[in-house]
């Protein structure tokens, strides 16, 4: 049973560019959340998707957007990248009616 | 807004000694509490959780945590640590009373087990 998978593993982008990160949830899970973990910090909630809709959003600017597909996989898009967007981006999935979130290995984004 | 405080950023401890990692959260009527562990260059693994019922919860590898509502705490303990416990530990909360789905994390505690 595959866990949460994320791609790519690492990514290097230049300021001003756009990036798309991808997540496949654990089998049987229909809810996907995204978190940003800056170096030396705890993860910060970006948003959560359920039934292809953004259900809740954290304190992140509109440059951060997402999408959930009918197969429950999800994308995180970040536009107009800033140096401060460099971080580990974590995807977490959970089954319906459960608060337990299971995390993927993350995508390390470096903005130069 | 909910917040989580992990009072110790780093905790060194000798192998086979006991350890306690402290966690306090801002007050709320109803919360769910979690401890996650993160090994270097990896994602987060759920270590244990409090959702309801018994205030003492245990993990399969010997960790335990106790929910104390009056002190708004959820400290993590292990009576005897191993080298393999070296990792960063994050306390997290969901404010269920506010109808929230998001995990709010503390800044983490790095546990270093010394041989």
PDB file of C-alpha atoms in Angstrom:
ATOM      1  CA  UNK A   1       0.000   0.000   0.000  1.00  0.00           C
ATOM      2  CA  UNK A   2       1.730   3.142  -1.221  1.00  0.00           C
ATOM      3  CA  UNK A   3       1.829   6.067   1.108  1.00  0.00           C
ATOM      4  CA  UNK A   4       1.622   9.712   0.131  1.00  0.00           C
ATOM      5  CA  UNK A   5       3.887  10.462  -2.812  1.00  0.00           C
ATOM      6  CA  UNK A   6       5.192  13.818  -4.001  1.00  0.00           C
ATOM      7  CA  UNK A   7       7.035  14.992  -7.071  1.00  0.00           C
ATOM      8  CA  UNK A   8       9.547  16.246  -7.794  1.00  0.00           C
ATOM      9  CA  UNK A   9      11.894  15.580  -4.886  1.00  0.00           C
ATOM     10  CA  UNK A  10      13.976  18.681  -5.448  1.00  0.00           C
ATOM     11  CA  UNK A  11      13.475  21.771  -7.576  1.00  0.00           C
ATOM     12  CA  UNK A  12      15.517  24.885  -8.259  1.00  0.00           C
ATOM     13  CA  UNK A  13      13.775  27.957  -9.679  1.00  0.00           C
ATOM     14  CA  UNK A  14      14.630  31.601 -10.294  1.00  0.00           C
ATOM     15  CA  UNK A  15      12.858  34.566  -8.720  1.00  0.00           C
ATOM     16  CA  UNK A  16       9.738  35.531 -10.644  1.00  0.00           C
ATOM     17  CA  UNK A  17       9.192  32.082 -12.121  1.00  0.00           C
ATOM     18  CA  UNK A  18       6.229  29.814 -11.491  1.00  0.00           C
ATOM     19  CA  UNK A  19       6.306  26.287 -10.046  1.00  0.00           C
ATOM     20  CA  UNK A  20       3.912  23.338  -9.811  1.00  0.00           C
ATOM     21  CA  UNK A  21       4.277  20.637  -7.182  1.00  0.00           C
ATOM     22  CA  UNK A  22       2.332  17.375  -7.258  1.00  0.00           C
ATOM     23  CA  UNK A  23       0.901  15.032  -4.641  1.00  0.00           C
ATOM     24  CA  UNK A  24      -0.807  11.652  -4.750  1.00  0.00           C
ATOM     25  CA  UNK A  25      -2.668  10.776  -1.560  1.00  0.00           C
ATOM     26  CA  UNK A  26      -2.531   7.493   0.286  1.00  0.00           C
ATOM     27  CA  UNK A  27      -4.950   4.902  -1.062  1.00  0.00           C
ATOM     28  CA  UNK A  28      -8.423   5.437   0.372  1.00  0.00           C
ATOM     29  CA  UNK A  29      -7.784   9.065   1.301  1.00  0.00           C
ATOM     30  CA  UNK A  30      -9.807  11.844  -0.328  1.00  0.00           C
ATOM     31  CA  UNK A  31      -8.550  14.954   1.471  1.00  0.00           C
ATOM     32  CA  UNK A  32      -5.248  16.670   0.712  1.00  0.00           C
ATOM     33  CA  UNK A  33      -3.514  19.419   2.685  1.00  0.00           C
ATOM     34  CA  UNK A  34      -0.392  21.397   1.809  1.00  0.00           C
ATOM     35  CA  UNK A  35       2.158  22.793   4.262  1.00  0.00           C
ATOM     36  CA  UNK A  36       5.287  24.928   3.898  1.00  0.00           C
ATOM     37  CA  UNK A  37       8.230  24.158   6.177  1.00  0.00           C
ATOM     38  CA  UNK A  38      10.956  26.792   6.189  1.00  0.00           C
ATOM     39  CA  UNK A  39      14.391  25.817   7.456  1.00  0.00           C
ATOM     40  CA  UNK A  40      14.393  25.413  11.234  1.00  0.00           C
ATOM     41  CA  UNK A  41      10.647  25.972  11.549  1.00  0.00           C
ATOM     42  CA  UNK A  42       7.528  23.893  11.994  1.00  0.00           C
ATOM     43  CA  UNK A  43       5.243  23.360   9.005  1.00  0.00           C
ATOM     44  CA  UNK A  44       2.763  26.135   8.178  1.00  0.00           C
ATOM     45  CA  UNK A  45      -0.669  25.293   6.741  1.00  0.00           C
ATOM     46  CA  UNK A  46      -1.264  26.578   3.214  1.00  0.00           C
ATOM     47  CA  UNK A  47      -4.659  25.061   2.312  1.00  0.00           C
ATOM     48  CA  UNK A  48      -6.758  21.919   2.261  1.00  0.00           C
ATOM     49  CA  UNK A  49      -8.710  20.381  -0.616  1.00  0.00           C
ATOM     50  CA  UNK A  50     -11.758  18.162  -0.294  1.00  0.00           C
ATOM     51  CA  UNK A  51     -14.141  17.130  -3.075  1.00  0.00           C
ATOM     52  CA  UNK A  52     -12.085  19.200  -5.529  1.00  0.00           C
ATOM     53  CA  UNK A  53     -12.756  22.406  -3.589  1.00  0.00           C
ATOM     54  CA  UNK A  54     -10.528  24.482  -1.329  1.00  0.00           C
ATOM     55  CA  UNK A  55     -12.064  23.820   2.088  1.00  0.00           C
ATOM     56  CA  UNK A  56      -9.768  25.894   4.275  1.00  0.00           C
ATOM     57  CA  UNK A  57      -6.896  28.279   3.648  1.00  0.00           C
ATOM     58  CA  UNK A  58      -4.062  29.472   5.842  1.00  0.00           C
ATOM     59  CA  UNK A  59      -2.388  32.848   5.867  1.00  0.00           C
ATOM     60  CA  UNK A  60      -0.692  32.667   2.470  1.00  0.00           C
ATOM     61  CA  UNK A  61      -0.979  35.157  -0.412  1.00  0.00           C
ATOM     62  CA  UNK A  62      -2.935  34.509  -3.593  1.00  0.00           C
ATOM     63  CA  UNK A  63       0.312  33.608  -5.356  1.00  0.00           C
ATOM     64  CA  UNK A  64      -0.252  30.200  -3.780  1.00  0.00           C
ATOM     65  CA  UNK A  65      -3.033  28.279  -5.476  1.00  0.00           C
ATOM     66  CA  UNK A  66      -4.026  24.673  -5.777  1.00  0.00           C
ATOM     67  CA  UNK A  67      -6.148  22.131  -7.461  1.00  0.00           C
ATOM     68  CA  UNK A  68      -7.557  18.710  -6.670  1.00  0.00           C
ATOM     69  CA  UNK A  69      -8.396  16.224  -9.399  1.00  0.00           C
ATOM     70  CA  UNK A  70     -11.217  13.637  -9.483  1.00  0.00           C
ATOM     71  CA  UNK A  71      -8.718  10.926  -8.498  1.00  0.00           C
ATOM     72  CA  UNK A  72      -7.958  13.001  -5.347  1.00  0.00           C
ATOM     73  CA  UNK A  73      -4.414  13.894  -6.409  1.00  0.00           C
ATOM     74  CA  UNK A  74      -3.478  17.523  -5.993  1.00  0.00           C
ATOM     75  CA  UNK A  75      -1.215  20.267  -7.281  1.00  0.00           C
ATOM     76  CA  UNK A  76       0.252  23.278  -5.552  1.00  0.00           C
ATOM     77  CA  UNK A  77       1.101  26.240  -7.777  1.00  0.00           C
ATOM     78  CA  UNK A  78       3.218  29.181  -6.727  1.00  0.00           C
ATOM     79  CA  UNK A  79       3.495  32.221  -9.012  1.00  0.00           C
ATOM     80  CA  UNK A  80       6.036  35.055  -9.002  1.00  0.00           C
ATOM     81  CA  UNK A  81       8.466  33.151  -6.807  1.00  0.00           C
ATOM     82  CA  UNK A  82      10.320  35.021  -4.079  1.00  0.00           C
ATOM     83  CA  UNK A  83      13.527  34.028  -2.322  1.00  0.00           C
ATOM     84  CA  UNK A  84      11.420  33.538   0.825  1.00  0.00           C
ATOM     85  CA  UNK A  85       9.444  30.779  -0.883  1.00  0.00           C
ATOM     86  CA  UNK A  86      12.448  28.483  -0.534  1.00  0.00           C
ATOM     87  CA  UNK A  87      11.256  25.701   1.755  1.00  0.00           C
ATOM     88  CA  UNK A  88      10.216  22.078   2.043  1.00  0.00           C
ATOM     89  CA  UNK A  89       6.658  21.706   0.773  1.00  0.00           C
ATOM     90  CA  UNK A  90       4.764  18.892   2.424  1.00  0.00           C
ATOM     91  CA  UNK A  91       1.580  17.243   1.272  1.00  0.00           C
ATOM     92  CA  UNK A  92      -0.624  15.370   3.721  1.00  0.00           C
ATOM     93  CA  UNK A  93      -3.659  13.204   3.070  1.00  0.00           C
ATOM     94  CA  UNK A  94      -6.468  11.957   5.251  1.00  0.00           C
ATOM     95  CA  UNK A  95      -9.554   9.809   4.811  1.00  0.00           C
ATOM     96  CA  UNK A  96     -13.036  11.281   4.944  1.00  0.00           C
ATOM     97  CA  UNK A  97     -14.257  12.132   8.444  1.00  0.00           C
ATOM     98  CA  UNK A  98     -10.796  11.755   9.973  1.00  0.00           C
ATOM     99  CA  UNK A  99      -8.483  14.383  11.399  1.00  0.00           C
ATOM    100  CA  UNK A 100      -5.365  12.218  11.123  1.00  0.00           C
ATOM    101  CA  UNK A 101      -3.056  13.528   8.414  1.00  0.00           C
ATOM    102  CA  UNK A 102      -0.333  11.411   6.831  1.00  0.00           C
ATOM    103  CA  UNK A 103       2.578  13.211   5.248  1.00  0.00           C
ATOM    104  CA  UNK A 104       4.592  12.621   2.123  1.00  0.00           C
ATOM    105  CA  UNK A 105       8.378  13.034   1.916  1.00  0.00           C
ATOM    106  CA  UNK A 106       8.111  16.602   0.638  1.00  0.00           C
ATOM    107  CA  UNK A 107       9.480  18.636  -2.243  1.00  0.00           C
ATOM    108  CA  UNK A 108      12.516  20.803  -1.511  1.00  0.00           C
ATOM    109  CA  UNK A 109      12.133  24.082  -3.447  1.00  0.00           C
ATOM    110  CA  UNK A 110      15.088  26.411  -3.767  1.00  0.00           C
ATOM    111  CA  UNK A 111      14.539  29.867  -5.262  1.00  0.00           C
ATOM    112  CA  UNK A 112      17.662  31.689  -6.451  1.00  0.00           C
TER     113      UNK A 112
ATOM    114  CA  UNK B   1      -5.791  31.845  16.445  1.00  0.00           C
ATOM    115  CA  UNK B   2      -4.406  28.632  17.826  1.00  0.00           C
ATOM    116  CA  UNK B   3      -0.703  28.490  18.697  1.00  0.00           C
ATOM    117  CA  UNK B   4       1.683  25.810  19.948  1.00  0.00           C
ATOM    118  CA  UNK B   5       4.771  26.381  22.086  1.00  0.00           C
ATOM    119  CA  UNK B   6       7.571  23.856  22.328  1.00  0.00           C
ATOM    120  CA  UNK B   7       9.711  25.232  25.113  1.00  0.00           C
ATOM    121  CA  UNK B   8      12.953  23.460  24.227  1.00  0.00           C
ATOM    122  CA  UNK B   9      14.501  23.797  20.786  1.00  0.00           C
ATOM    123  CA  UNK B  10      17.188  21.191  21.521  1.00  0.00           C
ATOM    124  CA  UNK B  11      17.323  18.374  24.069  1.00  0.00           C
ATOM    125  CA  UNK B  12      20.490  16.276  24.449  1.00  0.00           C
ATOM    126  CA  UNK B  13      20.108  13.092  26.497  1.00  0.00           C
ATOM    127  CA  UNK B  14      22.238  10.035  27.138  1.00  0.00           C
ATOM    128  CA  UNK B  15      21.179   6.678  25.761  1.00  0.00           C
ATOM    129  CA  UNK B  16      18.847   4.728  28.087  1.00  0.00           C
ATOM    130  CA  UNK B  17      18.028   7.883  30.065  1.00  0.00           C
ATOM    131  CA  UNK B  18      14.454   9.220  30.293  1.00  0.00           C
ATOM    132  CA  UNK B  19      13.318  12.237  28.317  1.00  0.00           C
ATOM    133  CA  UNK B  20      10.420  14.693  28.312  1.00  0.00           C
ATOM    134  CA  UNK B  21       9.651  17.037  25.429  1.00  0.00           C
ATOM    135  CA  UNK B  22       7.309  19.815  26.441  1.00  0.00           C
ATOM    136  CA  UNK B  23       4.360  21.182  24.481  1.00  0.00           C
ATOM    137  CA  UNK B  24       1.776  23.791  25.389  1.00  0.00           C
ATOM    138  CA  UNK B  25      -1.073  25.056  23.220  1.00  0.00           C
ATOM    139  CA  UNK B  26      -3.278  28.121  23.469  1.00  0.00           C
ATOM    140  CA  UNK B  27      -6.536  27.477  25.200  1.00  0.00           C
ATOM    141  CA  UNK B  28      -9.583  26.210  23.340  1.00  0.00           C
ATOM    142  CA  UNK B  29     -12.784  24.443  24.199  1.00  0.00           C
ATOM    143  CA  UNK B  30     -12.006  21.408  22.125  1.00  0.00           C
ATOM    144  CA  UNK B  31      -8.738  20.285  20.534  1.00  0.00           C
ATOM    145  CA  UNK B  32      -7.119  17.301  18.910  1.00  0.00           C
ATOM    146  CA  UNK B  33      -3.423  16.873  19.736  1.00  0.00           C
ATOM    147  CA  UNK B  34      -0.599  15.160  17.863  1.00  0.00           C
ATOM    148  CA  UNK B  35       3.099  14.438  18.028  1.00  0.00           C
ATOM    149  CA  UNK B  36       4.982  13.969  14.758  1.00  0.00           C
ATOM    150  CA  UNK B  37       8.609  12.882  14.277  1.00  0.00           C
ATOM    151  CA  UNK B  38      10.846  14.000  11.431  1.00  0.00           C
ATOM    152  CA  UNK B  39      14.112  12.248  10.564  1.00  0.00           C
ATOM    153  CA  UNK B  40      16.705  14.175   8.521  1.00  0.00           C
ATOM    154  CA  UNK B  41      15.615  14.900   4.955  1.00  0.00           C
ATOM    155  CA  UNK B  42      12.308  13.112   5.416  1.00  0.00           C
ATOM    156  CA  UNK B  43       8.647  14.003   5.844  1.00  0.00           C
ATOM    157  CA  UNK B  44       6.690  13.848   9.079  1.00  0.00           C
ATOM    158  CA  UNK B  45       5.569  10.587  10.677  1.00  0.00           C
ATOM    159  CA  UNK B  46       2.623  10.490  13.066  1.00  0.00           C
ATOM    160  CA  UNK B  47       3.921   9.297  16.437  1.00  0.00           C
ATOM    161  CA  UNK B  48       0.777   9.474  18.562  1.00  0.00           C
ATOM    162  CA  UNK B  49      -2.490  11.341  18.900  1.00  0.00           C
ATOM    163  CA  UNK B  50      -5.120  12.404  21.405  1.00  0.00           C
ATOM    164  CA  UNK B  51      -8.642  12.683  20.005  1.00  0.00           C
ATOM    165  CA  UNK B  52     -10.824  11.781  22.988  1.00  0.00           C
ATOM    166  CA  UNK B  53     -11.078   9.349  25.871  1.00  0.00           C
ATOM    167  CA  UNK B  54      -8.071   8.421  27.994  1.00  0.00           C
ATOM    168  CA  UNK B  55      -5.763  11.367  28.501  1.00  0.00           C
ATOM    169  CA  UNK B  56      -2.678   9.115  28.375  1.00  0.00           C
ATOM    170  CA  UNK B  57      -1.803   7.904  24.886  1.00  0.00           C
ATOM    171  CA  UNK B  58       1.023   5.617  23.836  1.00  0.00           C
ATOM    172  CA  UNK B  59       2.981   4.837  20.677  1.00  0.00           C
ATOM    173  CA  UNK B  60       4.228   1.450  19.524  1.00  0.00           C
ATOM    174  CA  UNK B  61       7.875   2.395  20.163  1.00  0.00           C
ATOM    175  CA  UNK B  62       7.601   3.329  23.831  1.00  0.00           C
ATOM    176  CA  UNK B  63       6.674   7.022  23.727  1.00  0.00           C
ATOM    177  CA  UNK B  64       3.700   8.329  25.669  1.00  0.00           C
ATOM    178  CA  UNK B  65       1.980  11.694  26.023  1.00  0.00           C
ATOM    179  CA  UNK B  66      -0.556  13.000  28.483  1.00  0.00           C
ATOM    180  CA  UNK B  67      -3.272  15.518  27.672  1.00  0.00           C
ATOM    181  CA  UNK B  68      -3.675  18.003  30.517  1.00  0.00           C
ATOM    182  CA  UNK B  69      -6.591  20.308  29.801  1.00  0.00           C
ATOM    183  CA  UNK B  70      -6.147  22.553  32.839  1.00  0.00           C
ATOM    184  CA  UNK B  71      -2.521  23.236  31.930  1.00  0.00           C
ATOM    185  CA  UNK B  72      -3.152  23.149  28.156  1.00  0.00           C
ATOM    186  CA  UNK B  73      -0.213  20.788  27.776  1.00  0.00           C
ATOM    187  CA  UNK B  74       0.603  17.606  25.860  1.00  0.00           C
ATOM    188  CA  UNK B  75       4.115  16.639  26.936  1.00  0.00           C
ATOM    189  CA  UNK B  76       5.888  13.695  25.284  1.00  0.00           C
ATOM    190  CA  UNK B  77       7.859  11.242  27.418  1.00  0.00           C
ATOM    191  CA  UNK B  78       9.943   8.120  27.029  1.00  0.00           C
ATOM    192  CA  UNK B  79      11.440   6.238  29.995  1.00  0.00           C
ATOM    193  CA  UNK B  80      14.540   5.022  28.131  1.00  0.00           C
ATOM    194  CA  UNK B  81      15.745   6.487  24.826  1.00  0.00           C
ATOM    195  CA  UNK B  82      17.708   4.784  22.062  1.00  0.00           C
ATOM    196  CA  UNK B  83      20.135   6.164  19.514  1.00  0.00           C
ATOM    197  CA  UNK B  84      17.459   5.630  16.865  1.00  0.00           C
ATOM    198  CA  UNK B  85      15.200   8.173  18.628  1.00  0.00           C
ATOM    199  CA  UNK B  86      17.479  10.988  17.464  1.00  0.00           C
ATOM    200  CA  UNK B  87      15.185  13.168  15.348  1.00  0.00           C
ATOM    201  CA  UNK B  88      13.111  16.346  15.447  1.00  0.00           C
ATOM    202  CA  UNK B  89       9.759  16.157  17.191  1.00  0.00           C
ATOM    203  CA  UNK B  90       6.811  18.409  16.430  1.00  0.00           C
ATOM    204  CA  UNK B  91       3.736  18.959  18.554  1.00  0.00           C
ATOM    205  CA  UNK B  92       0.589  19.939  16.639  1.00  0.00           C
ATOM    206  CA  UNK B  93      -3.025  20.830  17.383  1.00  0.00           C
ATOM    207  CA  UNK B  94      -6.309  20.999  15.522  1.00  0.00           C
ATOM    208  CA  UNK B  95      -8.796  23.455  16.989  1.00  0.00           C
ATOM    209  CA  UNK B  96     -11.885  21.295  16.585  1.00  0.00           C
ATOM    210  CA  UNK B  97     -13.957  23.781  18.570  1.00  0.00           C
ATOM    211  CA  UNK B  98     -13.455  26.331  15.804  1.00  0.00           C
ATOM    212  CA  UNK B  99     -14.363  23.800  13.113  1.00  0.00           C
ATOM    213  CA  UNK B 100     -10.816  23.911  11.780  1.00  0.00           C
ATOM    214  CA  UNK B 101      -9.111  21.227   9.711  1.00  0.00           C
ATOM    215  CA  UNK B 102      -5.594  22.628   9.822  1.00  0.00           C
ATOM    216  CA  UNK B 103      -2.716  21.332  11.891  1.00  0.00           C
ATOM    217  CA  UNK B 104      -0.945  24.124  13.784  1.00  0.00           C
ATOM    218  CA  UNK B 105       2.611  23.106  14.612  1.00  0.00           C
ATOM    219  CA  UNK B 106       5.168  24.169  17.161  1.00  0.00           C
ATOM    220  CA  UNK B 107       8.694  25.039  16.063  1.00  0.00           C
ATOM    221  CA  UNK B 108       9.996  21.600  16.937  1.00  0.00           C
ATOM    222  CA  UNK B 109      12.411  20.059  19.440  1.00  0.00           C
ATOM    223  CA  UNK B 110      15.583  18.374  18.249  1.00  0.00           C
ATOM    224  CA  UNK B 111      16.284  15.310  20.357  1.00  0.00           C
ATOM    225  CA  UNK B 112      19.903  14.162  20.300  1.00  0.00           C
ATOM    226  CA  UNK B 113      20.647  10.841  21.974  1.00  0.00           C
ATOM    227  CA  UNK B 114      24.262  10.572  23.126  1.00  0.00           C
ATOM    228  CA  UNK B 115      25.883   7.108  23.192  1.00  0.00           C
TER     229      UNK B 115
END
